[in-house]
Amino acid sequence: MTGLTLIGFQDSVYTRAVRLALSEKALAYAYDEVNPFTEDGQARLAGDHPFGRVPVLRHEAFDLYETQAILGYLDDAFDAPQLFPEDARARARVRQVMGITDSYLYQPLVRQVFSHGVYRAHMGLAAEAAVLRQGLAASGPVLDALEGIAAAGLVLTGRDVSRADCLLAPMIDYFALVPEGRAMLEARPALSRWFAGISARAAFAETRPGFVAVLEGGR
Ligand SMILES: N[C@@H](CCC(=O)N[C@@H](CS)C(=O)NCC(=O)O)C(=O)O
């Protein structure tokens, strides 16, 4: 028994980041599904997350929110495989990719391109073409930055899985569901190689939200 419980939402990229790490580390956990986009979900998160978001990790009596902190905690509190390289420069790159992902990537690639390109329609909600266009325009420089980092070969190799892979892969997976997003990814060879490697892993398939297969099947 690990004493771990994850409070998350099945379609959430941040929840999937933690699930990927738990799966790569072969850690068993209880799972509590909470939709933060509903009133009921917000009521359930009160007391666990001051900003009403998911995921939250509970380890015995210790509660933790913020995905980067959770990923680090799983490495510190549990055995190998470590999702953090030994080398100082590779560590710096892992932290850099996670910073880029949270600060510059999540908003355009997920909240704008993925949401307005496929997810909102799937949920029966109105999507705005202008938001999709704005997101696609903002995504290019972010992908270029990651392409440079992947091409340098210290991280995002598609072989050794790091915390950065866990945070980034769910977001790129969603972005690539939008045809324009997929084309932008394919135009970046190092990042595409990385994504092909990570998406071939068992943990990636295991944690993929069910609706993705429905969307892909509809094409
Ligand atoms: N900085 C947070 C971000 C978590 C986050 O934004 N989660 C989304 C789901 S992917 C959420 O709960 N959104 C609810 C909302 O925006 O109200 C983390 O790293 O965990």
PDB file of C-alpha atoms and ligand atoms in Angstrom:
ATOM      1  CA  MET A   1       0.000   0.000   0.000  1.00  0.00           C
ATOM      2  CA  THR A   2       1.352   3.396  -0.965  1.00  0.00           C
ATOM      3  CA  GLY A   3      -1.246   5.463   0.937  1.00  0.00           C
ATOM      4  CA  LEU A   4      -1.675   7.643  -2.160  1.00  0.00           C
ATOM      5  CA  THR A   5      -4.921   9.207  -3.371  1.00  0.00           C
ATOM      6  CA  LEU A   6      -5.177  11.409  -6.423  1.00  0.00           C
ATOM      7  CA  ILE A   7      -8.030  13.892  -6.686  1.00  0.00           C
ATOM      8  CA  GLY A   8      -8.375  14.722 -10.350  1.00  0.00           C
ATOM      9  CA  PHE A   9     -10.559  15.147 -13.405  1.00  0.00           C
ATOM     10  CA  GLN A  10     -10.348  12.560 -16.197  1.00  0.00           C
ATOM     11  CA  ASP A  11      -9.974  15.079 -19.052  1.00  0.00           C
ATOM     12  CA  SER A  12      -7.456  17.291 -17.207  1.00  0.00           C
ATOM     13  CA  VAL A  13      -3.958  17.505 -18.665  1.00  0.00           C
ATOM     14  CA  TYR A  14      -2.482  18.271 -15.244  1.00  0.00           C
ATOM     15  CA  THR A  15      -4.216  15.258 -13.701  1.00  0.00           C
ATOM     16  CA  ARG A  16      -2.851  13.099 -16.514  1.00  0.00           C
ATOM     17  CA  ALA A  17       0.661  14.429 -15.866  1.00  0.00           C
ATOM     18  CA  VAL A  18       0.492  13.033 -12.335  1.00  0.00           C
ATOM     19  CA  ARG A  19      -1.103   9.789 -13.524  1.00  0.00           C
ATOM     20  CA  LEU A  20       1.732   9.365 -16.042  1.00  0.00           C
ATOM     21  CA  ALA A  21       4.325   9.761 -13.276  1.00  0.00           C
ATOM     22  CA  LEU A  22       2.452   7.329 -10.997  1.00  0.00           C
ATOM     23  CA  SER A  23       2.259   4.814 -13.818  1.00  0.00           C
ATOM     24  CA  GLU A  24       5.928   5.200 -14.843  1.00  0.00           C
ATOM     25  CA  LYS A  25       6.903   4.695 -11.189  1.00  0.00           C
ATOM     26  CA  ALA A  26       4.478   1.742 -10.862  1.00  0.00           C
ATOM     27  CA  LEU A  27       2.795   3.324  -7.809  1.00  0.00           C
ATOM     28  CA  ALA A  28      -0.727   2.181  -6.945  1.00  0.00           C
ATOM     29  CA  TYR A  29      -3.183   4.872  -5.881  1.00  0.00           C
ATOM     30  CA  ALA A  30      -6.807   5.519  -5.123  1.00  0.00           C
ATOM     31  CA  TYR A  31      -8.492   7.930  -7.497  1.00  0.00           C
ATOM     32  CA  ASP A  32     -11.197  10.470  -6.684  1.00  0.00           C
ATOM     33  CA  GLU A  33     -12.850  12.054  -9.744  1.00  0.00           C
ATOM     34  CA  VAL A  34     -13.850  15.716  -9.302  1.00  0.00           C
ATOM     35  CA  ASN A  35     -14.851  18.009 -12.166  1.00  0.00           C
ATOM     36  CA  PRO A  36     -13.492  21.467 -11.262  1.00  0.00           C
ATOM     37  CA  PHE A  37     -15.581  23.085 -14.000  1.00  0.00           C
ATOM     38  CA  THR A  38     -18.831  22.397 -12.117  1.00  0.00           C
ATOM     39  CA  GLU A  39     -20.354  23.970  -8.989  1.00  0.00           C
ATOM     40  CA  ASP A  40     -20.415  20.609  -7.296  1.00  0.00           C
ATOM     41  CA  GLY A  41     -16.735  20.072  -8.137  1.00  0.00           C
ATOM     42  CA  GLN A  42     -15.811  23.490  -6.767  1.00  0.00           C
ATOM     43  CA  ALA A  43     -17.651  22.679  -3.534  1.00  0.00           C
ATOM     44  CA  ARG A  44     -15.749  19.397  -3.241  1.00  0.00           C
ATOM     45  CA  LEU A  45     -12.397  21.093  -3.848  1.00  0.00           C
ATOM     46  CA  ALA A  46     -12.992  23.715  -1.140  1.00  0.00           C
ATOM     47  CA  GLY A  47     -10.518  22.951   1.628  1.00  0.00           C
ATOM     48  CA  ASP A  48      -8.269  20.862  -0.664  1.00  0.00           C
ATOM     49  CA  HIS A  49      -7.292  23.447  -3.256  1.00  0.00           C
ATOM     50  CA  PRO A  50      -7.529  27.200  -2.519  1.00  0.00           C
ATOM     51  CA  PHE A  51      -7.767  27.982  -6.248  1.00  0.00           C
ATOM     52  CA  GLY A  52     -10.361  25.318  -7.041  1.00  0.00           C
ATOM     53  CA  ARG A  53      -8.188  23.279  -9.394  1.00  0.00           C
ATOM     54  CA  VAL A  54      -7.045  19.725  -9.880  1.00  0.00           C
ATOM     55  CA  PRO A  55      -4.944  17.696  -9.281  1.00  0.00           C
ATOM     56  CA  VAL A  56      -4.455  17.297  -5.550  1.00  0.00           C
ATOM     57  CA  LEU A  57      -2.299  14.458  -4.222  1.00  0.00           C
ATOM     58  CA  ARG A  58      -2.996  13.019  -0.774  1.00  0.00           C
ATOM     59  CA  HIS A  59      -0.265  10.887   0.793  1.00  0.00           C
ATOM     60  CA  GLU A  60      -1.475   9.611   4.152  1.00  0.00           C
ATOM     61  CA  ALA A  61      -2.042  12.886   6.092  1.00  0.00           C
ATOM     62  CA  PHE A  62      -0.019  15.034   3.657  1.00  0.00           C
ATOM     63  CA  ASP A  63      -1.919  16.996   0.984  1.00  0.00           C
ATOM     64  CA  LEU A  64      -0.202  18.665  -1.960  1.00  0.00           C
ATOM     65  CA  TYR A  65      -1.398  20.680  -4.954  1.00  0.00           C
ATOM     66  CA  GLU A  66       0.545  22.167  -7.913  1.00  0.00           C
ATOM     67  CA  THR A  67       1.590  19.552 -10.435  1.00  0.00           C
ATOM     68  CA  GLN A  68       5.300  20.386 -10.518  1.00  0.00           C
ATOM     69  CA  ALA A  69       5.463  20.045  -6.730  1.00  0.00           C
ATOM     70  CA  ILE A  70       3.553  16.758  -6.883  1.00  0.00           C
ATOM     71  CA  LEU A  71       5.884  15.331  -9.553  1.00  0.00           C
ATOM     72  CA  GLY A  72       8.926  16.294  -7.477  1.00  0.00           C
ATOM     73  CA  TYR A  73       7.391  14.822  -4.324  1.00  0.00           C
ATOM     74  CA  LEU A  74       6.731  11.469  -6.001  1.00  0.00           C
ATOM     75  CA  ASP A  75      10.415  11.264  -6.934  1.00  0.00           C
ATOM     76  CA  ASP A  76      11.578  12.324  -3.454  1.00  0.00           C
ATOM     77  CA  ALA A  77       9.207  10.138  -1.463  1.00  0.00           C
ATOM     78  CA  PHE A  78       9.282   6.975  -3.574  1.00  0.00           C
ATOM     79  CA  ASP A  79      11.892   4.728  -5.125  1.00  0.00           C
ATOM     80  CA  ALA A  80      13.218   4.491  -8.653  1.00  0.00           C
ATOM     81  CA  PRO A  81      12.706   4.968 -11.435  1.00  0.00           C
ATOM     82  CA  GLN A  82      13.556   8.613 -10.833  1.00  0.00           C
ATOM     83  CA  LEU A  83      11.901  10.960 -13.298  1.00  0.00           C
ATOM     84  CA  PHE A  84      14.751  13.427 -12.882  1.00  0.00           C
ATOM     85  CA  PRO A  85      18.174  13.007 -14.515  1.00  0.00           C
ATOM     86  CA  GLU A  86      21.479  13.027 -12.584  1.00  0.00           C
ATOM     87  CA  ASP A  87      23.281  15.562 -14.740  1.00  0.00           C
ATOM     88  CA  ALA A  88      23.033  19.221 -13.634  1.00  0.00           C
ATOM     89  CA  ARG A  89      22.394  20.557 -17.132  1.00  0.00           C
ATOM     90  CA  ALA A  90      19.791  17.940 -17.912  1.00  0.00           C
ATOM     91  CA  ARG A  91      18.068  18.821 -14.603  1.00  0.00           C
ATOM     92  CA  ALA A  92      18.089  22.470 -15.560  1.00  0.00           C
ATOM     93  CA  ARG A  93      16.499  21.607 -18.912  1.00  0.00           C
ATOM     94  CA  VAL A  94      13.790  19.535 -17.188  1.00  0.00           C
ATOM     95  CA  ARG A  95      12.935  22.519 -14.973  1.00  0.00           C
ATOM     96  CA  GLN A  96      13.085  24.856 -17.964  1.00  0.00           C
ATOM     97  CA  VAL A  97      10.687  22.726 -20.030  1.00  0.00           C
ATOM     98  CA  MET A  98       8.254  22.556 -17.095  1.00  0.00           C
ATOM     99  CA  GLY A  99       8.422  26.330 -16.667  1.00  0.00           C
ATOM    100  CA  ILE A 100       7.809  26.890 -20.388  1.00  0.00           C
ATOM    101  CA  THR A 101       4.925  24.421 -20.315  1.00  0.00           C
ATOM    102  CA  ASP A 102       3.122  26.121 -17.433  1.00  0.00           C
ATOM    103  CA  SER A 103       3.898  29.724 -18.361  1.00  0.00           C
ATOM    104  CA  TYR A 104       3.683  29.814 -22.168  1.00  0.00           C
ATOM    105  CA  LEU A 105       2.236  26.564 -23.482  1.00  0.00           C
ATOM    106  CA  TYR A 106      -0.850  25.550 -21.476  1.00  0.00           C
ATOM    107  CA  GLN A 107      -2.884  28.636 -22.342  1.00  0.00           C
ATOM    108  CA  PRO A 108      -2.473  28.719 -26.155  1.00  0.00           C
ATOM    109  CA  LEU A 109      -2.086  25.004 -26.923  1.00  0.00           C
ATOM    110  CA  VAL A 110      -4.680  23.633 -24.503  1.00  0.00           C
ATOM    111  CA  ARG A 111      -7.092  26.379 -23.466  1.00  0.00           C
ATOM    112  CA  GLN A 112      -7.219  28.014 -26.888  1.00  0.00           C
ATOM    113  CA  VAL A 113      -6.309  25.502 -29.636  1.00  0.00           C
ATOM    114  CA  PHE A 114      -7.511  22.230 -28.104  1.00  0.00           C
ATOM    115  CA  SER A 115     -10.568  23.699 -26.358  1.00  0.00           C
ATOM    116  CA  HIS A 116     -11.758  25.756 -29.307  1.00  0.00           C
ATOM    117  CA  GLY A 117     -10.500  23.325 -31.980  1.00  0.00           C
ATOM    118  CA  VAL A 118     -12.132  20.108 -30.726  1.00  0.00           C
ATOM    119  CA  TYR A 119     -13.098  19.868 -27.058  1.00  0.00           C
ATOM    120  CA  ARG A 120     -15.828  22.489 -26.780  1.00  0.00           C
ATOM    121  CA  ALA A 121     -17.649  21.050 -29.799  1.00  0.00           C
ATOM    122  CA  HIS A 122     -17.299  17.562 -28.302  1.00  0.00           C
ATOM    123  CA  MET A 123     -18.911  18.902 -25.093  1.00  0.00           C
ATOM    124  CA  GLY A 124     -21.730  20.586 -27.024  1.00  0.00           C
ATOM    125  CA  LEU A 125     -20.385  24.073 -26.254  1.00  0.00           C
ATOM    126  CA  ALA A 126     -19.830  26.963 -28.657  1.00  0.00           C
ATOM    127  CA  ALA A 127     -16.273  27.294 -29.959  1.00  0.00           C
ATOM    128  CA  GLU A 128     -14.746  30.545 -31.196  1.00  0.00           C
ATOM    129  CA  ALA A 129     -12.718  30.406 -34.412  1.00  0.00           C
ATOM    130  CA  ALA A 130     -10.947  33.647 -33.444  1.00  0.00           C
ATOM    131  CA  VAL A 131      -9.678  32.099 -30.198  1.00  0.00           C
ATOM    132  CA  LEU A 132      -8.462  29.044 -32.129  1.00  0.00           C
ATOM    133  CA  ARG A 133      -6.584  31.297 -34.587  1.00  0.00           C
ATOM    134  CA  GLN A 134      -5.087  33.345 -31.768  1.00  0.00           C
ATOM    135  CA  GLY A 135      -3.963  30.143 -30.014  1.00  0.00           C
ATOM    136  CA  LEU A 136      -2.373  28.732 -33.168  1.00  0.00           C
ATOM    137  CA  ALA A 137      -0.447  31.955 -33.724  1.00  0.00           C
ATOM    138  CA  ALA A 138       0.826  31.955 -30.131  1.00  0.00           C
ATOM    139  CA  SER A 139       1.765  28.261 -30.272  1.00  0.00           C
ATOM    140  CA  GLY A 140       4.469  28.580 -32.959  1.00  0.00           C
ATOM    141  CA  PRO A 141       7.146  30.303 -30.844  1.00  0.00           C
ATOM    142  CA  VAL A 142       6.508  27.931 -27.927  1.00  0.00           C
ATOM    143  CA  LEU A 143       6.947  24.873 -30.162  1.00  0.00           C
ATOM    144  CA  ASP A 144      10.092  26.431 -31.651  1.00  0.00           C
ATOM    145  CA  ALA A 145      11.585  26.854 -28.177  1.00  0.00           C
ATOM    146  CA  LEU A 146      10.839  23.222 -27.322  1.00  0.00           C
ATOM    147  CA  GLU A 147      12.154  22.040 -30.693  1.00  0.00           C
ATOM    148  CA  GLY A 148      15.484  23.693 -29.898  1.00  0.00           C
ATOM    149  CA  ILE A 149      15.640  22.030 -26.487  1.00  0.00           C
ATOM    150  CA  ALA A 150      14.650  18.607 -27.856  1.00  0.00           C
ATOM    151  CA  ALA A 151      17.175  18.878 -30.715  1.00  0.00           C
ATOM    152  CA  ALA A 152      19.992  19.574 -28.223  1.00  0.00           C
ATOM    153  CA  GLY A 153      19.372  16.068 -26.846  1.00  0.00           C
ATOM    154  CA  LEU A 154      19.636  16.459 -23.053  1.00  0.00           C
ATOM    155  CA  VAL A 155      15.895  16.043 -22.425  1.00  0.00           C
ATOM    156  CA  LEU A 156      12.767  15.246 -24.473  1.00  0.00           C
ATOM    157  CA  THR A 157      14.631  12.401 -26.109  1.00  0.00           C
ATOM    158  CA  GLY A 158      11.696   9.978 -26.206  1.00  0.00           C
ATOM    159  CA  ARG A 159      13.829   7.452 -24.286  1.00  0.00           C
ATOM    160  CA  ASP A 160      14.412   8.487 -20.646  1.00  0.00           C
ATOM    161  CA  VAL A 161      11.162   9.728 -19.163  1.00  0.00           C
ATOM    162  CA  SER A 162      11.369  12.790 -16.953  1.00  0.00           C
ATOM    163  CA  ARG A 163       8.925  14.981 -15.028  1.00  0.00           C
ATOM    164  CA  ALA A 164       9.014  17.330 -18.002  1.00  0.00           C
ATOM    165  CA  ASP A 165       7.782  14.548 -20.296  1.00  0.00           C
ATOM    166  CA  CYS A 166       4.920  13.826 -17.888  1.00  0.00           C
ATOM    167  CA  LEU A 167       3.834  17.479 -17.803  1.00  0.00           C
ATOM    168  CA  LEU A 168       4.247  18.160 -21.509  1.00  0.00           C
ATOM    169  CA  ALA A 169       2.980  14.970 -23.194  1.00  0.00           C
ATOM    170  CA  PRO A 170      -0.725  15.302 -22.255  1.00  0.00           C
ATOM    171  CA  MET A 171      -0.783  18.871 -23.594  1.00  0.00           C
ATOM    172  CA  ILE A 172       0.907  17.998 -26.896  1.00  0.00           C
ATOM    173  CA  ASP A 173      -1.421  15.007 -27.242  1.00  0.00           C
ATOM    174  CA  TYR A 174      -4.455  17.324 -27.017  1.00  0.00           C
ATOM    175  CA  PHE A 175      -2.910  19.977 -29.276  1.00  0.00           C
ATOM    176  CA  ALA A 176      -2.217  17.363 -31.980  1.00  0.00           C
ATOM    177  CA  LEU A 177      -5.896  16.363 -32.069  1.00  0.00           C
ATOM    178  CA  VAL A 178      -6.505  19.602 -33.939  1.00  0.00           C
ATOM    179  CA  PRO A 179      -5.355  19.154 -37.577  1.00  0.00           C
ATOM    180  CA  GLU A 180      -3.498  22.508 -37.661  1.00  0.00           C
ATOM    181  CA  GLY A 181      -1.836  21.593 -34.369  1.00  0.00           C
ATOM    182  CA  ARG A 182      -0.789  18.182 -35.695  1.00  0.00           C
ATOM    183  CA  ALA A 183       0.752  19.861 -38.765  1.00  0.00           C
ATOM    184  CA  MET A 184       2.671  22.311 -36.558  1.00  0.00           C
ATOM    185  CA  LEU A 185       4.036  19.430 -34.478  1.00  0.00           C
ATOM    186  CA  GLU A 186       5.018  17.448 -37.584  1.00  0.00           C
ATOM    187  CA  ALA A 187       6.952  20.447 -38.887  1.00  0.00           C
ATOM    188  CA  ARG A 188       9.304  20.111 -35.868  1.00  0.00           C
ATOM    189  CA  PRO A 189      11.313  16.888 -36.262  1.00  0.00           C
ATOM    190  CA  ALA A 190      12.988  16.632 -32.841  1.00  0.00           C
ATOM    191  CA  LEU A 191       9.758  17.320 -30.984  1.00  0.00           C
ATOM    192  CA  SER A 192       7.908  14.866 -33.249  1.00  0.00           C
ATOM    193  CA  ARG A 193      10.510  12.167 -32.518  1.00  0.00           C
ATOM    194  CA  TRP A 194      10.099  12.823 -28.796  1.00  0.00           C
ATOM    195  CA  PHE A 195       6.310  12.640 -29.039  1.00  0.00           C
ATOM    196  CA  ALA A 196       6.409   9.404 -31.042  1.00  0.00           C
ATOM    197  CA  GLY A 197       8.652   7.897 -28.341  1.00  0.00           C
ATOM    198  CA  ILE A 198       6.566   9.002 -25.370  1.00  0.00           C
ATOM    199  CA  SER A 199       3.266   8.104 -26.986  1.00  0.00           C
ATOM    200  CA  ALA A 200       4.453   4.523 -27.581  1.00  0.00           C
ATOM    201  CA  ARG A 201       4.826   3.943 -23.816  1.00  0.00           C
ATOM    202  CA  ALA A 202       2.336   1.852 -21.875  1.00  0.00           C
ATOM    203  CA  ALA A 203       1.784   4.673 -19.353  1.00  0.00           C
ATOM    204  CA  PHE A 204       0.719   7.028 -22.147  1.00  0.00           C
ATOM    205  CA  ALA A 205      -1.938   4.628 -23.474  1.00  0.00           C
ATOM    206  CA  GLU A 206      -3.091   3.695 -19.956  1.00  0.00           C
ATOM    207  CA  THR A 207      -3.722   7.314 -18.987  1.00  0.00           C
ATOM    208  CA  ARG A 208      -5.278   8.544 -22.236  1.00  0.00           C
ATOM    209  CA  PRO A 209      -8.768   9.942 -21.567  1.00  0.00           C
ATOM    210  CA  GLY A 210     -11.546   7.850 -23.150  1.00  0.00           C
ATOM    211  CA  PHE A 211     -13.022  10.676 -25.196  1.00  0.00           C
ATOM    212  CA  VAL A 212      -9.825  10.936 -27.308  1.00  0.00           C
ATOM    213  CA  ALA A 213     -10.516   7.560 -28.951  1.00  0.00           C
ATOM    214  CA  VAL A 214     -14.088   8.731 -29.647  1.00  0.00           C
ATOM    215  CA  LEU A 215     -12.765  11.894 -31.318  1.00  0.00           C
ATOM    216  CA  GLU A 216     -10.146   9.992 -33.328  1.00  0.00           C
ATOM    217  CA  GLY A 217     -12.727   7.375 -34.344  1.00  0.00           C
ATOM    218  CA  GLY A 218     -14.957  10.108 -35.748  1.00  0.00           C
ATOM    219  CA  ARG A 219     -12.400  11.163 -38.368  1.00  0.00           C
TER     220      ARG A 219
HETATM  221  N1  LIG B   1      -0.942  25.263 -11.655  1.00  0.00           N
HETATM  222  C1  LIG B   1      -1.851  24.162 -11.524  1.00  0.00           C
HETATM  223  C2  LIG B   1      -2.772  24.139 -12.719  1.00  0.00           C
HETATM  224  C3  LIG B   1      -3.889  23.125 -12.578  1.00  0.00           C
HETATM  225  C4  LIG B   1      -5.032  23.399 -13.545  1.00  0.00           C
HETATM  226  O1  LIG B   1      -5.103  24.457 -14.174  1.00  0.00           O
HETATM  227  N2  LIG B   1      -5.932  22.450 -13.655  1.00  0.00           N
HETATM  228  C5  LIG B   1      -7.109  22.635 -14.469  1.00  0.00           C
HETATM  229  C6  LIG B   1      -7.524  21.331 -15.126  1.00  0.00           C
HETATM  230  S1  LIG B   1      -6.340  20.822 -16.332  1.00  0.00           S
HETATM  231  C7  LIG B   1      -8.266  23.049 -13.581  1.00  0.00           C
HETATM  232  O2  LIG B   1      -8.438  22.514 -12.520  1.00  0.00           O
HETATM  233  N3  LIG B   1      -9.052  24.027 -14.048  1.00  0.00           N
HETATM  234  C8  LIG B   1     -10.211  24.460 -13.334  1.00  0.00           C
HETATM  235  C9  LIG B   1     -10.481  25.917 -13.577  1.00  0.00           C
HETATM  236  O3  LIG B   1      -9.745  26.550 -14.353  1.00  0.00           O
HETATM  237  O4  LIG B   1     -11.428  26.400 -12.960  1.00  0.00           O
HETATM  238  C10 LIG B   1      -1.062  22.860 -11.381  1.00  0.00           C
HETATM  239  O5  LIG B   1       0.105  22.854 -11.775  1.00  0.00           O
HETATM  240  O6  LIG B   1      -1.579  21.881 -10.863  1.00  0.00           O
END
